[in-house]
């Protein structure tokens, strides 16, 4: 028991969970290298305005989920609820587009949203965020979906569904939005209270409302997919062709609208059926207007983010392999063996071996139990006898075979 507890929705990642997290992060870094992406580590806090402008005032995140505060210098600051807006700021501020090449970057780290905590949803959570700036074509959309699939496949989770949609562009979306507002205004009294509010502020979000009545209405509503301009339709067709060429399975889902306002054209989500209703493991899409919105040049962008808590849950359910224990476990059975044990431990560690040493008193039996629990490969027994004989006993914990180790180099 302790007097203090962590903040609600903030969790410790404990030592026995950390290997799983490292495995996920190592896989992400390896896939990033294979797809020629570099790491960009923006700060975890930004000026509030970046998120308010970037994500959209009427989004759930900006309206009610941000951890914002005013600092001692009267600056309004927000702990990042997502990475994309900060990545855009970093790319613009550091002029990373100067070389004329597309900028392909990823980041791993904590995000903060004041949501109701539940399985796989926390207030501090972690994302793998992957972004490409300066490449407007559907090829890079396809490459990103391949990135995401390769990453999940490497972790043994290749069997997932990709949902794909197009959200149009400033050319075709405004007319569609008007049509949608007209459609739902005529049926206003059948919408839920949330959607009646959305009708004024963010009508596209009505499309993914979970309430039964709204869903029924949405079935009969006009679809963005049927209203795409020529360029948006061509973009989506070219993307589908490339995905099919790579053998990537996907489903076109006209209900997919995403919870952030910056998307244009391609939007996608990767779902896992094992996670229940809130099952999106990753989501993303194109945001060709965001750099301009945040005061930069007209630089197209596309990216996705994947929730690491949800991924860790899935991997745990699949029974991720346990991490190996120490190579050597030194059982120091007598005070006279202490100095030799220190020299031996340091020498093994200098060779790169992982060494656990048990300095605590106890019988040989209890040491063996502790070594077994730690998953040690070998136990080195160092007692009074061994020092006298200048030879330690080494037991292989798997085969139970014993051998001897010359202690002379480790004696004074
Ligand atoms: P998002 O859909 O808001 O997109 O979040 C992406 C993923 O983060 C979700 O699919 C989910 O796995 C995870 N996630 C979100 N909220 C939580 C939470 N409270 N607890 C645990 N996991 C959570 C974005 O964040 C965009 N920035 C993605 C993007 C990148 N679009 C373009 N580039």
PDB file of N, CA, C and O in Angstrom, residues 128-182:
ATOM      1  N   UNK A 128       2.688   4.973 -31.904  1.00  0.00           N
ATOM      2  CA  UNK A 128       3.677   4.996 -32.973  1.00  0.00           C
ATOM      3  C   UNK A 128       3.051   5.899 -34.017  1.00  0.00           C
ATOM      4  O   UNK A 128       1.926   5.648 -34.466  1.00  0.00           O
ATOM      5  N   UNK A 129       3.738   6.975 -34.377  1.00  0.00           N
ATOM      6  CA  UNK A 129       3.181   7.933 -35.332  1.00  0.00           C
ATOM      7  C   UNK A 129       4.110   8.002 -36.541  1.00  0.00           C
ATOM      8  O   UNK A 129       5.322   8.152 -36.387  1.00  0.00           O
ATOM      9  N   UNK A 130       3.540   7.862 -37.724  1.00  0.00           N
ATOM     10  CA  UNK A 130       4.344   7.811 -38.954  1.00  0.00           C
ATOM     11  C   UNK A 130       3.793   8.844 -39.937  1.00  0.00           C
ATOM     12  O   UNK A 130       2.579   8.882 -40.158  1.00  0.00           O
ATOM     13  N   UNK A 131       4.646   9.690 -40.482  1.00  0.00           N
ATOM     14  CA  UNK A 131       4.160  10.774 -41.348  1.00  0.00           C
ATOM     15  C   UNK A 131       5.051  10.941 -42.575  1.00  0.00           C
ATOM     16  O   UNK A 131       6.271  10.763 -42.489  1.00  0.00           O
ATOM     17  N   UNK A 132       4.434  11.334 -43.705  1.00  0.00           N
ATOM     18  CA  UNK A 132       5.205  11.691 -44.907  1.00  0.00           C
ATOM     19  C   UNK A 132       4.758  13.071 -45.374  1.00  0.00           C
ATOM     20  O   UNK A 132       3.561  13.311 -45.553  1.00  0.00           O
ATOM     21  N   UNK A 133       5.722  13.969 -45.554  1.00  0.00           N
ATOM     22  CA  UNK A 133       5.418  15.331 -46.010  1.00  0.00           C
ATOM     23  C   UNK A 133       5.968  15.537 -47.424  1.00  0.00           C
ATOM     24  O   UNK A 133       7.074  15.084 -47.727  1.00  0.00           O
ATOM     25  N   UNK A 134       5.191  16.217 -48.251  1.00  0.00           N
ATOM     26  CA  UNK A 134       5.700  16.637 -49.557  1.00  0.00           C
ATOM     27  C   UNK A 134       5.484  15.636 -50.671  1.00  0.00           C
ATOM     28  O   UNK A 134       6.149  15.717 -51.704  1.00  0.00           O
ATOM     29  N   UNK A 135       4.591  14.703 -50.503  1.00  0.00           N
ATOM     30  CA  UNK A 135       4.329  13.717 -51.555  1.00  0.00           C
ATOM     31  C   UNK A 135       2.817  13.556 -51.720  1.00  0.00           C
ATOM     32  O   UNK A 135       2.151  12.947 -50.880  1.00  0.00           O
ATOM     33  N   UNK A 136       2.244  14.145 -52.789  1.00  0.00           N
ATOM     34  CA  UNK A 136       0.777  14.170 -52.902  1.00  0.00           C
ATOM     35  C   UNK A 136       0.173  12.903 -53.501  1.00  0.00           C
ATOM     36  O   UNK A 136      -1.040  12.709 -53.438  1.00  0.00           O
ATOM     37  N   UNK A 137       0.986  12.029 -54.075  1.00  0.00           N
ATOM     38  CA  UNK A 137       0.460  10.923 -54.887  1.00  0.00           C
ATOM     39  C   UNK A 137      -0.094   9.770 -54.075  1.00  0.00           C
ATOM     40  O   UNK A 137       0.237   9.604 -52.896  1.00  0.00           O
ATOM     41  N   UNK A 138      -0.927   8.937 -54.717  1.00  0.00           N
ATOM     42  CA  UNK A 138      -1.510   7.780 -54.032  1.00  0.00           C
ATOM     43  C   UNK A 138      -0.469   6.692 -53.731  1.00  0.00           C
ATOM     44  O   UNK A 138      -0.709   5.821 -52.909  1.00  0.00           O
ATOM     45  N   UNK A 139       0.715   6.789 -54.398  1.00  0.00           N
ATOM     46  CA  UNK A 139       1.751   5.765 -54.174  1.00  0.00           C
ATOM     47  C   UNK A 139       2.166   5.748 -52.714  1.00  0.00           C
ATOM     48  O   UNK A 139       2.334   4.688 -52.108  1.00  0.00           O
ATOM     49  N   UNK A 140       2.338   6.952 -52.148  1.00  0.00           N
ATOM     50  CA  UNK A 140       2.816   7.003 -50.767  1.00  0.00           C
ATOM     51  C   UNK A 140       1.710   6.551 -49.800  1.00  0.00           C
ATOM     52  O   UNK A 140       1.995   5.965 -48.750  1.00  0.00           O
ATOM     53  N   UNK A 141       0.442   6.750 -50.184  1.00  0.00           N
ATOM     54  CA  UNK A 141      -0.661   6.241 -49.361  1.00  0.00           C
ATOM     55  C   UNK A 141      -0.550   4.714 -49.275  1.00  0.00           C
ATOM     56  O   UNK A 141      -0.690   4.110 -48.203  1.00  0.00           O
ATOM     57  N   UNK A 142      -0.280   4.108 -50.441  1.00  0.00           N
ATOM     58  CA  UNK A 142      -0.169   2.644 -50.508  1.00  0.00           C
ATOM     59  C   UNK A 142       1.044   2.168 -49.706  1.00  0.00           C
ATOM     60  O   UNK A 142       0.983   1.169 -48.983  1.00  0.00           O
ATOM     61  N   UNK A 143       2.137   2.923 -49.831  1.00  0.00           N
ATOM     62  CA  UNK A 143       3.365   2.545 -49.124  1.00  0.00           C
ATOM     63  C   UNK A 143       3.148   2.584 -47.603  1.00  0.00           C
ATOM     64  O   UNK A 143       3.640   1.720 -46.875  1.00  0.00           O
ATOM     65  N   UNK A 144       2.401   3.574 -47.145  1.00  0.00           N
ATOM     66  CA  UNK A 144       2.146   3.681 -45.702  1.00  0.00           C
ATOM     67  C   UNK A 144       1.299   2.519 -45.189  1.00  0.00           C
ATOM     68  O   UNK A 144       1.527   2.008 -44.088  1.00  0.00           O
ATOM     69  N   UNK A 145       0.314   2.112 -45.987  1.00  0.00           N
ATOM     70  CA  UNK A 145      -0.501   0.970 -45.561  1.00  0.00           C
ATOM     71  C   UNK A 145       0.332  -0.303 -45.572  1.00  0.00           C
ATOM     72  O   UNK A 145       0.143  -1.189 -44.730  1.00  0.00           O
ATOM     73  N   UNK A 146       1.298  -0.376 -46.485  1.00  0.00           N
ATOM     74  CA  UNK A 146       2.212  -1.524 -46.494  1.00  0.00           C
ATOM     75  C   UNK A 146       3.104  -1.491 -45.249  1.00  0.00           C
ATOM     76  O   UNK A 146       3.374  -2.515 -44.627  1.00  0.00           O
ATOM     77  N   UNK A 147       3.556  -0.303 -44.874  1.00  0.00           N
ATOM     78  CA  UNK A 147       4.382  -0.085 -43.655  1.00  0.00           C
ATOM     79  C   UNK A 147       3.660  -0.650 -42.437  1.00  0.00           C
ATOM     80  O   UNK A 147       4.182  -1.443 -41.670  1.00  0.00           O
ATOM     81  N   UNK A 148       2.407  -0.204 -42.314  1.00  0.00           N
ATOM     82  CA  UNK A 148       1.593  -0.604 -41.172  1.00  0.00           C
ATOM     83  C   UNK A 148       1.377  -2.119 -41.163  1.00  0.00           C
ATOM     84  O   UNK A 148       1.488  -2.767 -40.110  1.00  0.00           O
ATOM     85  N   UNK A 149       1.108  -2.679 -42.333  1.00  0.00           N
ATOM     86  CA  UNK A 149       0.880  -4.127 -42.416  1.00  0.00           C
ATOM     87  C   UNK A 149       2.164  -4.892 -42.094  1.00  0.00           C
ATOM     88  O   UNK A 149       2.134  -5.892 -41.375  1.00  0.00           O
ATOM     89  N   UNK A 150       3.298  -4.402 -42.603  1.00  0.00           N
ATOM     90  CA  UNK A 150       4.580  -5.079 -42.350  1.00  0.00           C
ATOM     91  C   UNK A 150       4.876  -5.084 -40.852  1.00  0.00           C
ATOM     92  O   UNK A 150       5.310  -6.095 -40.285  1.00  0.00           O
ATOM     93  N   UNK A 151       4.606  -3.962 -40.224  1.00  0.00           N
ATOM     94  CA  UNK A 151       4.859  -3.841 -38.781  1.00  0.00           C
ATOM     95  C   UNK A 151       4.017  -4.849 -37.995  1.00  0.00           C
ATOM     96  O   UNK A 151       4.532  -5.593 -37.154  1.00  0.00           O
ATOM     97  N   UNK A 152       2.722  -4.904 -38.312  1.00  0.00           N
ATOM     98  CA  UNK A 152       1.848  -5.823 -37.583  1.00  0.00           C
ATOM     99  C   UNK A 152       2.169  -7.278 -37.925  1.00  0.00           C
ATOM    100  O   UNK A 152       2.095  -8.156 -37.069  1.00  0.00           O
ATOM    101  N   UNK A 153       2.559  -7.526 -39.159  1.00  0.00           N
ATOM    102  CA  UNK A 153       2.938  -8.879 -39.566  1.00  0.00           C
ATOM    103  C   UNK A 153       4.191  -9.320 -38.808  1.00  0.00           C
ATOM    104  O   UNK A 153       4.268 -10.449 -38.313  1.00  0.00           O
ATOM    105  N   UNK A 154       5.165  -8.419 -38.692  1.00  0.00           N
ATOM    106  CA  UNK A 154       6.398  -8.744 -37.955  1.00  0.00           C
ATOM    107  C   UNK A 154       6.082  -9.153 -36.525  1.00  0.00           C
ATOM    108  O   UNK A 154       6.773  -9.957 -35.925  1.00  0.00           O
ATOM    109  N   UNK A 155       5.034  -8.558 -35.963  1.00  0.00           N
ATOM    110  CA  UNK A 155       4.668  -8.873 -34.576  1.00  0.00           C
ATOM    111  C   UNK A 155       3.700 -10.054 -34.491  1.00  0.00           C
ATOM    112  O   UNK A 155       3.185 -10.359 -33.418  1.00  0.00           O
ATOM    113  N   UNK A 156       3.427 -10.670 -35.626  1.00  0.00           N
ATOM    114  CA  UNK A 156       2.552 -11.841 -35.633  1.00  0.00           C
ATOM    115  C   UNK A 156       1.080 -11.481 -35.680  1.00  0.00           C
ATOM    116  O   UNK A 156       0.223 -12.298 -35.334  1.00  0.00           O
ATOM    117  N   UNK A 157       0.751 -10.263 -36.114  1.00  0.00           N
ATOM    118  CA  UNK A 157      -0.653  -9.829 -36.143  1.00  0.00           C
ATOM    119  C   UNK A 157      -1.077  -9.388 -37.546  1.00  0.00           C
ATOM    120  O   UNK A 157      -1.752  -8.370 -37.707  1.00  0.00           O
ATOM    121  N   UNK A 158      -0.663 -10.152 -38.540  1.00  0.00           N
ATOM    122  CA  UNK A 158      -0.956  -9.755 -39.915  1.00  0.00           C
ATOM    123  C   UNK A 158      -2.426  -9.879 -40.303  1.00  0.00           C
ATOM    124  O   UNK A 158      -2.860  -9.325 -41.311  1.00  0.00           O
ATOM    125  N   UNK A 159      -3.204 -10.589 -39.470  1.00  0.00           N
ATOM    126  CA  UNK A 159      -4.581 -10.895 -39.835  1.00  0.00           C
ATOM    127  C   UNK A 159      -5.554  -9.834 -39.318  1.00  0.00           C
ATOM    128  O   UNK A 159      -6.256 -10.052 -38.350  1.00  0.00           O
ATOM    129  N   UNK A 160      -5.562  -8.676 -39.965  1.00  0.00           N
ATOM    130  CA  UNK A 160      -6.380  -7.555 -39.494  1.00  0.00           C
ATOM    131  C   UNK A 160      -7.120  -6.963 -40.680  1.00  0.00           C
ATOM    132  O   UNK A 160      -6.765  -7.215 -41.820  1.00  0.00           O
ATOM    133  N   UNK A 161      -8.158  -6.150 -40.386  1.00  0.00           N
ATOM    134  CA  UNK A 161      -8.821  -5.544 -41.547  1.00  0.00           C
ATOM    135  C   UNK A 161      -8.528  -4.065 -41.683  1.00  0.00           C
ATOM    136  O   UNK A 161      -8.534  -3.313 -40.697  1.00  0.00           O
ATOM    137  N   UNK A 162      -8.262  -3.685 -42.924  1.00  0.00           N
ATOM    138  CA  UNK A 162      -8.013  -2.281 -43.262  1.00  0.00           C
ATOM    139  C   UNK A 162      -9.309  -1.697 -43.807  1.00  0.00           C
ATOM    140  O   UNK A 162      -9.865  -2.231 -44.771  1.00  0.00           O
ATOM    141  N   UNK A 163      -9.802  -0.636 -43.178  1.00  0.00           N
ATOM    142  CA  UNK A 163     -10.981   0.081 -43.668  1.00  0.00           C
ATOM    143  C   UNK A 163     -10.525   1.361 -44.342  1.00  0.00           C
ATOM    144  O   UNK A 163      -9.733   2.104 -43.774  1.00  0.00           O
ATOM    145  N   UNK A 164     -11.069   1.600 -45.520  1.00  0.00           N
ATOM    146  CA  UNK A 164     -10.576   2.707 -46.323  1.00  0.00           C
ATOM    147  C   UNK A 164     -11.737   3.568 -46.789  1.00  0.00           C
ATOM    148  O   UNK A 164     -12.816   3.064 -47.091  1.00  0.00           O
ATOM    149  N   UNK A 165     -11.504   4.888 -46.846  1.00  0.00           N
ATOM    150  CA  UNK A 165     -12.538   5.789 -47.371  1.00  0.00           C
ATOM    151  C   UNK A 165     -11.840   7.000 -47.970  1.00  0.00           C
ATOM    152  O   UNK A 165     -10.643   7.203 -47.758  1.00  0.00           O
ATOM    153  N   UNK A 166     -12.605   7.803 -48.721  1.00  0.00           N
ATOM    154  CA  UNK A 166     -12.076   9.095 -49.147  1.00  0.00           C
ATOM    155  C   UNK A 166     -12.980  10.170 -48.585  1.00  0.00           C
ATOM    156  O   UNK A 166     -14.212  10.057 -48.634  1.00  0.00           O
ATOM    157  N   UNK A 167     -12.371  11.203 -48.019  1.00  0.00           N
ATOM    158  CA  UNK A 167     -13.144  12.291 -47.413  1.00  0.00           C
ATOM    159  C   UNK A 167     -13.207  13.514 -48.317  1.00  0.00           C
ATOM    160  O   UNK A 167     -13.612  14.597 -47.894  1.00  0.00           O
ATOM    161  N   UNK A 168     -12.754  13.355 -49.580  1.00  0.00           N
ATOM    162  CA  UNK A 168     -12.843  14.463 -50.514  1.00  0.00           C
ATOM    163  C   UNK A 168     -11.838  15.559 -50.218  1.00  0.00           C
ATOM    164  O   UNK A 168     -10.945  15.394 -49.367  1.00  0.00           O
ATOM    165  N   UNK A 169     -11.984  16.665 -50.903  1.00  0.00           N
ATOM    166  CA  UNK A 169     -11.022  17.763 -50.787  1.00  0.00           C
ATOM    167  C   UNK A 169     -11.787  19.093 -50.816  1.00  0.00           C
ATOM    168  O   UNK A 169     -13.005  19.092 -50.956  1.00  0.00           O
ATOM    169  N   UNK A 170     -11.110  20.225 -50.699  1.00  0.00           N
ATOM    170  CA  UNK A 170     -11.824  21.518 -50.698  1.00  0.00           C
ATOM    171  C   UNK A 170     -12.619  21.750 -51.986  1.00  0.00           C
ATOM    172  O   UNK A 170     -13.508  22.601 -52.033  1.00  0.00           O
ATOM    173  N   UNK A 171     -12.315  20.975 -53.008  1.00  0.00           N
ATOM    174  CA  UNK A 171     -13.030  21.062 -54.276  1.00  0.00           C
ATOM    175  C   UNK A 171     -14.437  20.441 -54.162  1.00  0.00           C
ATOM    176  O   UNK A 171     -15.422  21.029 -54.555  1.00  0.00           O
ATOM    177  N   UNK A 172     -14.496  19.231 -53.597  1.00  0.00           N
ATOM    178  CA  UNK A 172     -15.774  18.502 -53.613  1.00  0.00           C
ATOM    179  C   UNK A 172     -16.464  18.402 -52.245  1.00  0.00           C
ATOM    180  O   UNK A 172     -17.664  18.149 -52.170  1.00  0.00           O
ATOM    181  N   UNK A 173     -15.731  18.598 -51.151  1.00  0.00           N
ATOM    182  CA  UNK A 173     -16.361  18.368 -49.849  1.00  0.00           C
ATOM    183  C   UNK A 173     -17.391  19.432 -49.440  1.00  0.00           C
ATOM    184  O   UNK A 173     -18.433  19.080 -48.881  1.00  0.00           O
ATOM    185  N   UNK A 174     -17.122  20.739 -49.713  1.00  0.00           N
ATOM    186  CA  UNK A 174     -18.112  21.740 -49.256  1.00  0.00           C
ATOM    187  C   UNK A 174     -19.523  21.493 -49.788  1.00  0.00           C
ATOM    188  O   UNK A 174     -20.497  21.597 -49.037  1.00  0.00           O
ATOM    189  N   UNK A 175     -19.622  21.101 -51.051  1.00  0.00           N
ATOM    190  CA  UNK A 175     -20.952  20.857 -51.624  1.00  0.00           C
ATOM    191  C   UNK A 175     -21.588  19.641 -50.951  1.00  0.00           C
ATOM    192  O   UNK A 175     -22.782  19.627 -50.640  1.00  0.00           O
ATOM    193  N   UNK A 176     -20.773  18.631 -50.711  1.00  0.00           N
ATOM    194  CA  UNK A 176     -21.268  17.429 -50.035  1.00  0.00           C
ATOM    195  C   UNK A 176     -21.739  17.769 -48.622  1.00  0.00           C
ATOM    196  O   UNK A 176     -22.802  17.322 -48.184  1.00  0.00           O
ATOM    197  N   UNK A 177     -20.944  18.594 -47.943  1.00  0.00           N
ATOM    198  CA  UNK A 177     -21.284  18.990 -46.573  1.00  0.00           C
ATOM    199  C   UNK A 177     -22.642  19.693 -46.554  1.00  0.00           C
ATOM    200  O   UNK A 177     -23.505  19.391 -45.718  1.00  0.00           O
ATOM    201  N   UNK A 178     -22.855  20.588 -47.520  1.00  0.00           N
ATOM    202  CA  UNK A 178     -24.144  21.299 -47.595  1.00  0.00           C
ATOM    203  C   UNK A 178     -25.287  20.313 -47.803  1.00  0.00           C
ATOM    204  O   UNK A 178     -26.335  20.390 -47.166  1.00  0.00           O
ATOM    205  N   UNK A 179     -25.036  19.361 -48.696  1.00  0.00           N
ATOM    206  CA  UNK A 179     -26.057  18.355 -49.000  1.00  0.00           C
ATOM    207  C   UNK A 179     -26.394  17.538 -47.748  1.00  0.00           C
ATOM    208  O   UNK A 179     -27.561  17.239 -47.465  1.00  0.00           O
ATOM    209  N   UNK A 180     -25.338  17.225 -46.999  1.00  0.00           N
ATOM    210  CA  UNK A 180     -25.514  16.429 -45.787  1.00  0.00           C
ATOM    211  C   UNK A 180     -26.309  17.219 -44.733  1.00  0.00           C
ATOM    212  O   UNK A 180     -27.214  16.684 -44.084  1.00  0.00           O
ATOM    213  N   UNK A 181     -25.958  18.493 -44.561  1.00  0.00           N
ATOM    214  CA  UNK A 181     -26.661  19.335 -43.593  1.00  0.00           C
ATOM    215  C   UNK A 181     -28.143  19.427 -43.960  1.00  0.00           C
ATOM    216  O   UNK A 181     -29.024  19.300 -43.102  1.00  0.00           O
ATOM    217  N   UNK A 182     -28.391  19.592 -45.244  1.00  0.00           N
ATOM    218  CA  UNK A 182     -29.779  19.658 -45.712  1.00  0.00           C
ATOM    219  C   UNK A 182     -30.519  18.361 -45.391  1.00  0.00           C
ATOM    220  O   UNK A 182     -31.623  18.366 -44.848  1.00  0.00           O
TER     221      UNK A 182
END
